[in-house]
CSV table of C-alpha atoms in Angstrom, one decimal:
chain,number,residue,atom,x,y,z
A,1,MET,CA,26.7,-6.0,20.0
A,2,GLU,CA,28.2,-3.0,18.7
A,3,GLU,CA,25.9,0.2,18.0
A,4,LEU,CA,24.1,-0.6,14.5
A,5,LYS,CA,24.5,1.5,11.8
A,6,LEU,CA,20.9,0.4,10.5
A,7,THR,CA,17.9,-0.1,12.7
A,8,ILE,CA,14.2,-1.2,12.2
A,9,SER,CA,11.8,1.9,13.1
A,10,MET,CA,8.4,0.7,13.6
A,11,LEU,CA,6.1,3.7,14.3
A,12,PRO,CA,3.3,3.2,16.9
A,13,LYS,CA,-0.4,3.1,15.4
A,14,GLY,CA,-0.8,6.6,17.2
A,15,ALA,CA,1.8,7.9,15.4
A,16,TRP,CA,0.8,7.1,11.7
A,17,ASN,CA,0.3,9.9,9.4
A,18,ASN,CA,1.8,12.2,12.2
A,19,ASP,CA,5.1,12.6,9.8
A,20,PHE,CA,5.8,15.7,7.9
A,21,SER,CA,5.6,14.5,4.9
A,22,LYS,CA,2.1,13.9,5.1
A,23,THR,CA,1.1,16.8,7.5
A,24,LEU,CA,3.3,19.8,6.1
A,25,SER,CA,2.7,21.6,2.9
A,26,LYS,CA,4.3,20.5,-0.3
A,27,LYS,CA,6.2,23.5,-0.2
A,28,ASP,CA,7.3,23.2,3.4
A,29,TRP,CA,8.3,19.8,3.1
A,30,ASN,CA,10.2,20.5,0.1
A,31,LYS,CA,12.2,22.7,2.1
A,32,LEU,CA,13.4,20.0,4.9
A,33,ARG,CA,13.5,17.4,2.0
A,34,GLU,CA,15.6,19.2,-0.1
A,35,VAL,CA,18.3,20.0,2.6
A,36,ALA,CA,18.6,16.3,3.5
A,37,LEU,CA,19.0,15.3,-0.2
A,38,LYS,CA,21.9,18.1,-0.5
A,39,ARG,CA,23.7,16.8,2.5
A,40,ALA,CA,23.7,13.3,1.3
A,41,ASN,CA,25.2,14.2,-2.1
A,42,GLY,CA,23.7,11.2,-3.9
A,43,ARG,CA,24.8,8.6,-1.1
A,44,CYS,CA,22.9,6.7,1.5
A,45,GLU,CA,23.2,8.5,4.5
A,46,ILE,CA,23.4,5.1,6.2
A,47,CYS,CA,24.9,2.1,3.9
A,48,GLY,CA,26.6,4.7,1.6
A,49,ASN,CA,25.5,3.5,-1.5
A,50,LYS,CA,25.5,5.7,-4.4
A,51,THR,CA,22.3,6.3,-5.7
A,52,GLU,CA,20.0,9.1,-7.4
A,53,GLU,CA,17.1,7.8,-6.1
A,54,LEU,CA,17.2,8.5,-2.7
A,55,ASP,CA,14.3,8.4,0.0
A,56,VAL,CA,14.0,11.1,2.9
A,57,HIS,CA,13.2,9.6,6.2
A,58,GLU,CA,12.3,11.2,9.4
A,59,GLU,CA,13.8,9.6,12.8
A,60,TRP,CA,11.9,9.7,15.9
A,61,ASP,CA,12.3,9.3,19.6
A,62,PHE,CA,9.5,8.3,21.7
A,63,ASP,CA,8.6,9.0,25.3
A,64,ILE,CA,5.5,6.8,26.7
A,65,LYS,CA,5.4,8.6,29.6
A,66,LYS,CA,5.0,11.9,28.4
A,67,GLU,CA,3.2,11.0,25.3
A,68,THR,CA,5.8,12.8,23.3
A,69,GLN,CA,7.4,12.1,19.8
A,70,THR,CA,10.4,14.1,19.2
A,71,LEU,CA,12.1,14.5,15.9
A,72,LYS,CA,15.4,13.2,16.1
A,73,ASN,CA,17.0,13.5,12.3
A,74,ILE,CA,15.7,13.9,8.9
A,75,ILE,CA,18.2,11.7,6.7
A,76,ALA,CA,18.4,10.7,2.7
A,77,ILE,CA,18.7,6.9,2.5
A,78,CYS,CA,18.4,4.3,-0.4
A,79,SER,CA,15.4,2.4,-0.9
A,80,ARG,CA,17.0,-0.7,0.7
A,81,CYS,CA,17.8,1.0,3.9
A,82,HIS,CA,14.5,2.5,3.9
A,83,GLY,CA,12.8,-0.9,3.5
A,84,VAL,CA,14.8,-2.2,6.5
A,85,LYS,CA,13.4,0.8,8.6
A,86,HIS,CA,9.7,0.1,7.7
A,87,PHE,CA,10.3,-3.6,8.3
A,88,LYS,CA,6.6,-4.6,9.1
A,89,ASN,CA,5.7,-3.0,5.8
A,90,SER,CA,8.2,-4.8,3.8
A,91,VAL,CA,7.1,-7.8,5.1
A,92,ARG,CA,3.6,-7.3,4.0
A,93,LEU,CA,4.9,-6.4,0.4
A,94,GLY,CA,6.6,-9.8,0.4
A,95,PHE,CA,10.1,-8.1,0.6
A,96,GLY,CA,11.1,-9.3,4.1
A,97,GLU,CA,13.9,-11.7,3.3
A,98,GLU,CA,15.7,-8.7,1.4
A,99,ALA,CA,15.3,-6.4,4.1
A,100,GLN,CA,16.7,-8.8,6.6
A,101,GLU,CA,19.7,-9.5,4.3
A,102,HIS,CA,20.3,-6.1,3.9
A,103,PHE,CA,20.1,-5.4,7.4
A,104,ILE,CA,22.8,-8.3,8.1
A,105,LYS,CA,25.2,-7.0,5.8
A,106,VAL,CA,24.9,-3.3,6.8
A,107,ASN,CA,25.6,-4.1,10.2
A,108,ASN,CA,27.9,-7.1,9.7
A,109,CYS,CA,25.8,-9.2,12.3
A,110,SER,CA,24.4,-12.6,12.3
A,111,GLU,CA,20.8,-13.7,11.9
A,112,MET,CA,20.5,-14.2,15.7
A,113,GLN,CA,21.6,-10.6,16.0
A,114,PHE,CA,18.9,-9.6,13.6
A,115,ALA,CA,16.3,-11.8,15.3
A,116,SER,CA,17.2,-10.2,18.8
A,117,HIS,CA,16.7,-6.6,17.4
A,118,LEU,CA,13.6,-7.3,15.4
A,119,ASN,CA,12.2,-8.8,18.7
A,120,LYS,CA,13.2,-5.8,20.8
A,121,SER,CA,11.6,-3.4,18.0
A,122,LEU,CA,8.4,-5.2,18.1
A,123,ILE,CA,8.3,-5.0,22.1
A,124,ASN,CA,8.9,-1.5,21.8
A,125,TYR,CA,6.2,-1.2,19.3
A,126,GLU,CA,3.4,-3.0,21.4
A,127,GLU,CA,4.6,-1.0,24.6
A,128,ARG,CA,4.3,2.4,22.5
A,129,ASN,CA,0.7,1.2,21.1
A,130,LYS,CA,-0.8,1.9,24.7
A,131,VAL,CA,-0.6,5.7,23.7
A,132,LEU,CA,-3.6,6.8,21.6
A,133,ARG,CA,-2.1,10.5,20.6
A,134,TRP,CA,1.3,11.8,20.3
A,135,LYS,CA,2.5,15.2,20.8
A,136,ILE,CA,5.0,16.3,18.2
A,137,ILE,CA,8.1,17.9,19.5
A,138,ALA,CA,10.3,19.1,16.7
A,139,ARG,CA,13.0,22.0,16.1
A,140,LEU,CA,12.4,22.2,12.3
A,141,GLU,CA,15.0,25.0,12.2
A,142,ASN,CA,17.7,22.4,12.6
A,143,PHE,CA,16.7,20.8,9.6
A,144,GLY,CA,16.4,23.9,7.4
A,145,GLY,CA,12.7,24.6,8.4
A,146,ASN,CA,13.0,28.0,9.5
A,147,ASP,CA,9.2,29.5,10.0
A,148,ILE,CA,7.7,26.6,9.1
A,149,GLU,CA,4.7,26.4,11.5
A,150,ILE,CA,4.0,22.8,13.3
A,151,LYS,CA,0.4,22.1,13.7
A,152,GLN,CA,-0.6,19.5,16.4
A,153,ASN,CA,-3.5,17.1,15.5
A,154,ASN,CA,-6.5,17.4,17.4
A,155,ILE,CA,-8.4,14.2,17.1
A,156,PRO,CA,-11.1,13.5,19.6
A,157,LEU,CA,-11.8,9.9,21.4
A,158,ILE,CA,-14.7,8.2,20.1
A,159,LYS,CA,-16.7,6.1,22.7
A,160,ASN,CA,-18.2,3.5,20.8
A,161,PRO,CA,-21.8,2.4,21.8
A,162,TYR,CA,-21.7,-0.8,19.9
A,163,GLU,CA,-18.2,-2.1,21.1
A,164,ASN,CA,-18.7,-5.1,22.0
A,165,VAL,CA,-21.5,-6.2,19.5
A,166,GLY,CA,-21.2,-9.6,17.8
A,167,TRP,CA,-22.2,-8.6,14.1
A,168,ASN,CA,-22.4,-12.1,12.8
A,169,GLU,CA,-24.5,-13.2,15.8
A,170,LEU,CA,-27.4,-10.4,15.4
A,171,SER,CA,-30.9,-11.5,15.5
A,172,PHE,CA,-33.6,-8.8,14.1
A,173,GLU,CA,-34.7,-8.4,17.6
A,174,ASP,CA,-31.1,-7.2,18.6
A,175,THR,CA,-30.9,-5.1,15.7
A,176,LYS,CA,-34.0,-3.2,16.6
A,177,SER,CA,-32.7,-2.6,20.0
A,178,LEU,CA,-29.4,-0.8,18.7
A,179,PHE,CA,-30.8,1.1,16.2
A,180,GLU,CA,-33.6,3.4,15.4
A,181,ILE,CA,-35.2,1.7,12.6
A,182,LYS,CA,-38.2,2.6,10.0
A,183,ARG,CA,-39.3,0.7,7.3
A,184,ASN,CA,-41.0,1.3,4.5
A,185,ASN,CA,-44.2,-0.7,3.2
A,186,ASN,CA,-42.1,-3.0,0.7
A,187,LEU,CA,-40.1,-6.1,1.0
A,188,ILE,CA,-36.7,-4.7,1.1
A,189,GLY,CA,-36.5,-3.6,4.6
A,190,ALA,CA,-34.7,-0.8,6.2
A,191,PRO,CA,-30.8,-0.4,5.6
A,192,LYS,CA,-28.9,-3.6,7.3
A,193,ILE,CA,-25.7,-2.7,9.6
A,194,VAL,CA,-22.8,-5.4,8.7
A,195,SER,CA,-20.4,-4.1,11.1
A,196,ILE,CA,-19.1,-0.7,12.9
A,197,GLU,CA,-15.5,-0.4,13.7
A,198,VAL,CA,-13.9,2.5,15.5
A,199,ASP,CA,-10.2,3.4,15.1
A,200,ASN,CA,-9.1,5.6,18.1
A,201,TYR,CA,-5.5,5.9,16.8
A,202,GLN,CA,-6.5,7.6,13.8
A,203,GLY,CA,-10.1,8.6,14.9
A,204,THR,CA,-12.1,6.9,12.1
A,205,LEU,CA,-15.3,5.6,12.5
A,206,GLN,CA,-16.0,2.8,9.6
A,207,VAL,CA,-19.5,1.4,8.8
A,208,LYS,CA,-20.3,-1.5,6.4
A,209,SER,CA,-24.0,-1.6,5.3
A,210,LEU,CA,-26.4,-3.1,2.8
A,211,PHE,CA,-29.3,-1.8,0.9
A,212,VAL,CA,-28.4,1.9,1.3
A,213,ASP,CA,-28.5,5.0,-0.9
A,214,LYS,CA,-26.7,7.5,1.5
A,215,ILE,CA,-25.3,8.0,4.8
A,216,GLU,CA,-25.8,11.0,6.7
A,217,TRP,CA,-23.7,12.2,9.7
A,218,PHE,CA,-25.0,14.5,12.3
A,219,LEU,CA,-23.1,16.4,15.0
A,220,ASP,CA,-24.9,17.3,17.8
A,221,GLU,CA,-27.8,17.0,15.5
A,222,ILE,CA,-26.8,19.4,13.0
A,223,LYS,CA,-25.9,17.4,9.7
A,224,ILE,CA,-22.2,17.9,8.6
A,225,GLU,CA,-21.7,15.2,5.8
A,226,THR,CA,-23.3,13.1,3.3
A,227,LYS,CA,-22.1,10.1,1.3
A,228,TYR,CA,-24.2,8.5,-1.7
A,229,HIS,CA,-24.1,4.7,-2.8
A,230,THR,CA,-25.6,2.8,-5.7
A,231,ALA,CA,-25.4,-0.8,-5.2
A,232,GLY,CA,-23.8,-3.9,-3.1
A,233,LEU,CA,-22.0,-3.6,0.3
A,234,PHE,CA,-21.5,0.2,1.4
A,235,LYS,CA,-18.2,0.7,3.1
A,236,THR,CA,-17.9,4.2,4.5
A,237,ASP,CA,-15.1,5.9,6.5
A,238,PHE,CA,-15.7,8.9,8.8
A,239,LYS,CA,-12.6,10.9,10.3
A,240,VAL,CA,-13.3,13.0,13.4
A,241,LYS,CA,-10.0,14.9,13.0
A,242,ASN,CA,-10.6,18.7,14.4
A,243,LEU,CA,-14.6,18.0,14.9
A,244,VAL,CA,-15.5,19.9,17.9
A,245,GLY,CA,-19.1,18.8,19.4
A,246,LYS,CA,-20.2,16.4,22.0
A,247,GLN,CA,-22.1,13.6,19.8
A,248,LEU,CA,-21.8,12.2,16.6
A,249,LYS,CA,-24.5,9.8,15.0
A,250,PHE,CA,-25.3,8.7,11.4
A,251,LYS,CA,-28.2,7.8,9.4
A,252,LEU,CA,-28.7,5.4,6.4
A,253,THR,CA,-31.3,5.8,4.2
A,254,GLY,CA,-32.6,3.4,1.4
A,255,ILE,CA,-35.4,2.2,-0.6
A,256,GLY,CA,-36.4,0.2,2.4
A,257,GLY,CA,-36.5,2.8,5.0
A,258,LYS,CA,-34.1,4.4,7.3
A,259,THR,CA,-31.5,3.0,10.3
A,260,THR,CA,-30.3,5.7,12.5
A,261,SER,CA,-27.3,4.7,14.9
A,262,LYS,CA,-27.2,5.5,18.9
A,263,PRO,CA,-24.7,8.7,19.8
A,264,PHE,CA,-20.9,8.4,19.4
A,265,GLU,CA,-19.8,10.3,22.2
A,266,LEU,CA,-16.7,12.6,21.5
A,267,LEU,CA,-14.1,13.4,24.2
A,268,PRO,CA,-11.4,16.1,23.4
A,269,GLN,CA,-8.1,15.1,22.7
A,270,GLU,CA,-6.9,17.0,25.9
A,271,VAL,CA,-8.6,14.8,28.4
A,272,LEU,CA,-6.9,11.7,27.1
């Protein structure tokens, strides 16, 4: 099979939100964006479709051994080619068939060749997901970004003390061993934990709870954030990006009492 004009680009989970369209200031991103749009001159740089509505897409090379993602190109492409690039998202939104048809048309290939390429992309995606953090390498001056500073993400690894807890099977006695619970003298009871999930790709700790008025976060015993709630299920996400400390914990407060978690150990990104 000849080299494909249009390929599927599945960003591994650790690279989500690393793209410059999200990490750079709007002013700096617009510099890169305008260079790509000017070069394209109203035509998709992949399929050649003429349109005034071009998207700007970043293409990356990934090195699993070095754990680096290197900017290969910044191109202006039509929405249909962009839909192929982000094929998993197109499928999620219900446009998978359209993306497949466009891939086959642009590459002048068969459904079998599409399936083979998709399978290889999925294999690469799963393999790259073994890397939690990617170091960004880019020479932005090659894309019109002179004097733009690249800031590397600093996301500590979260060691979850509740990693193997089956939340749907917890008894009250189990809960007492997992949390510090202080009940007030009423019938409601202390705040109840529904689930705790840690995403170590993006450095997010999600807590779902009931009977809660507020959640407080403590880094090395110092309170750093408070969020309030009114009624029903309380779903809250906490991001550890750029945190410098050793231990993180939370305290839930409600009319029925308080529930405090065990500490989550934070490991600096450089030791991963």
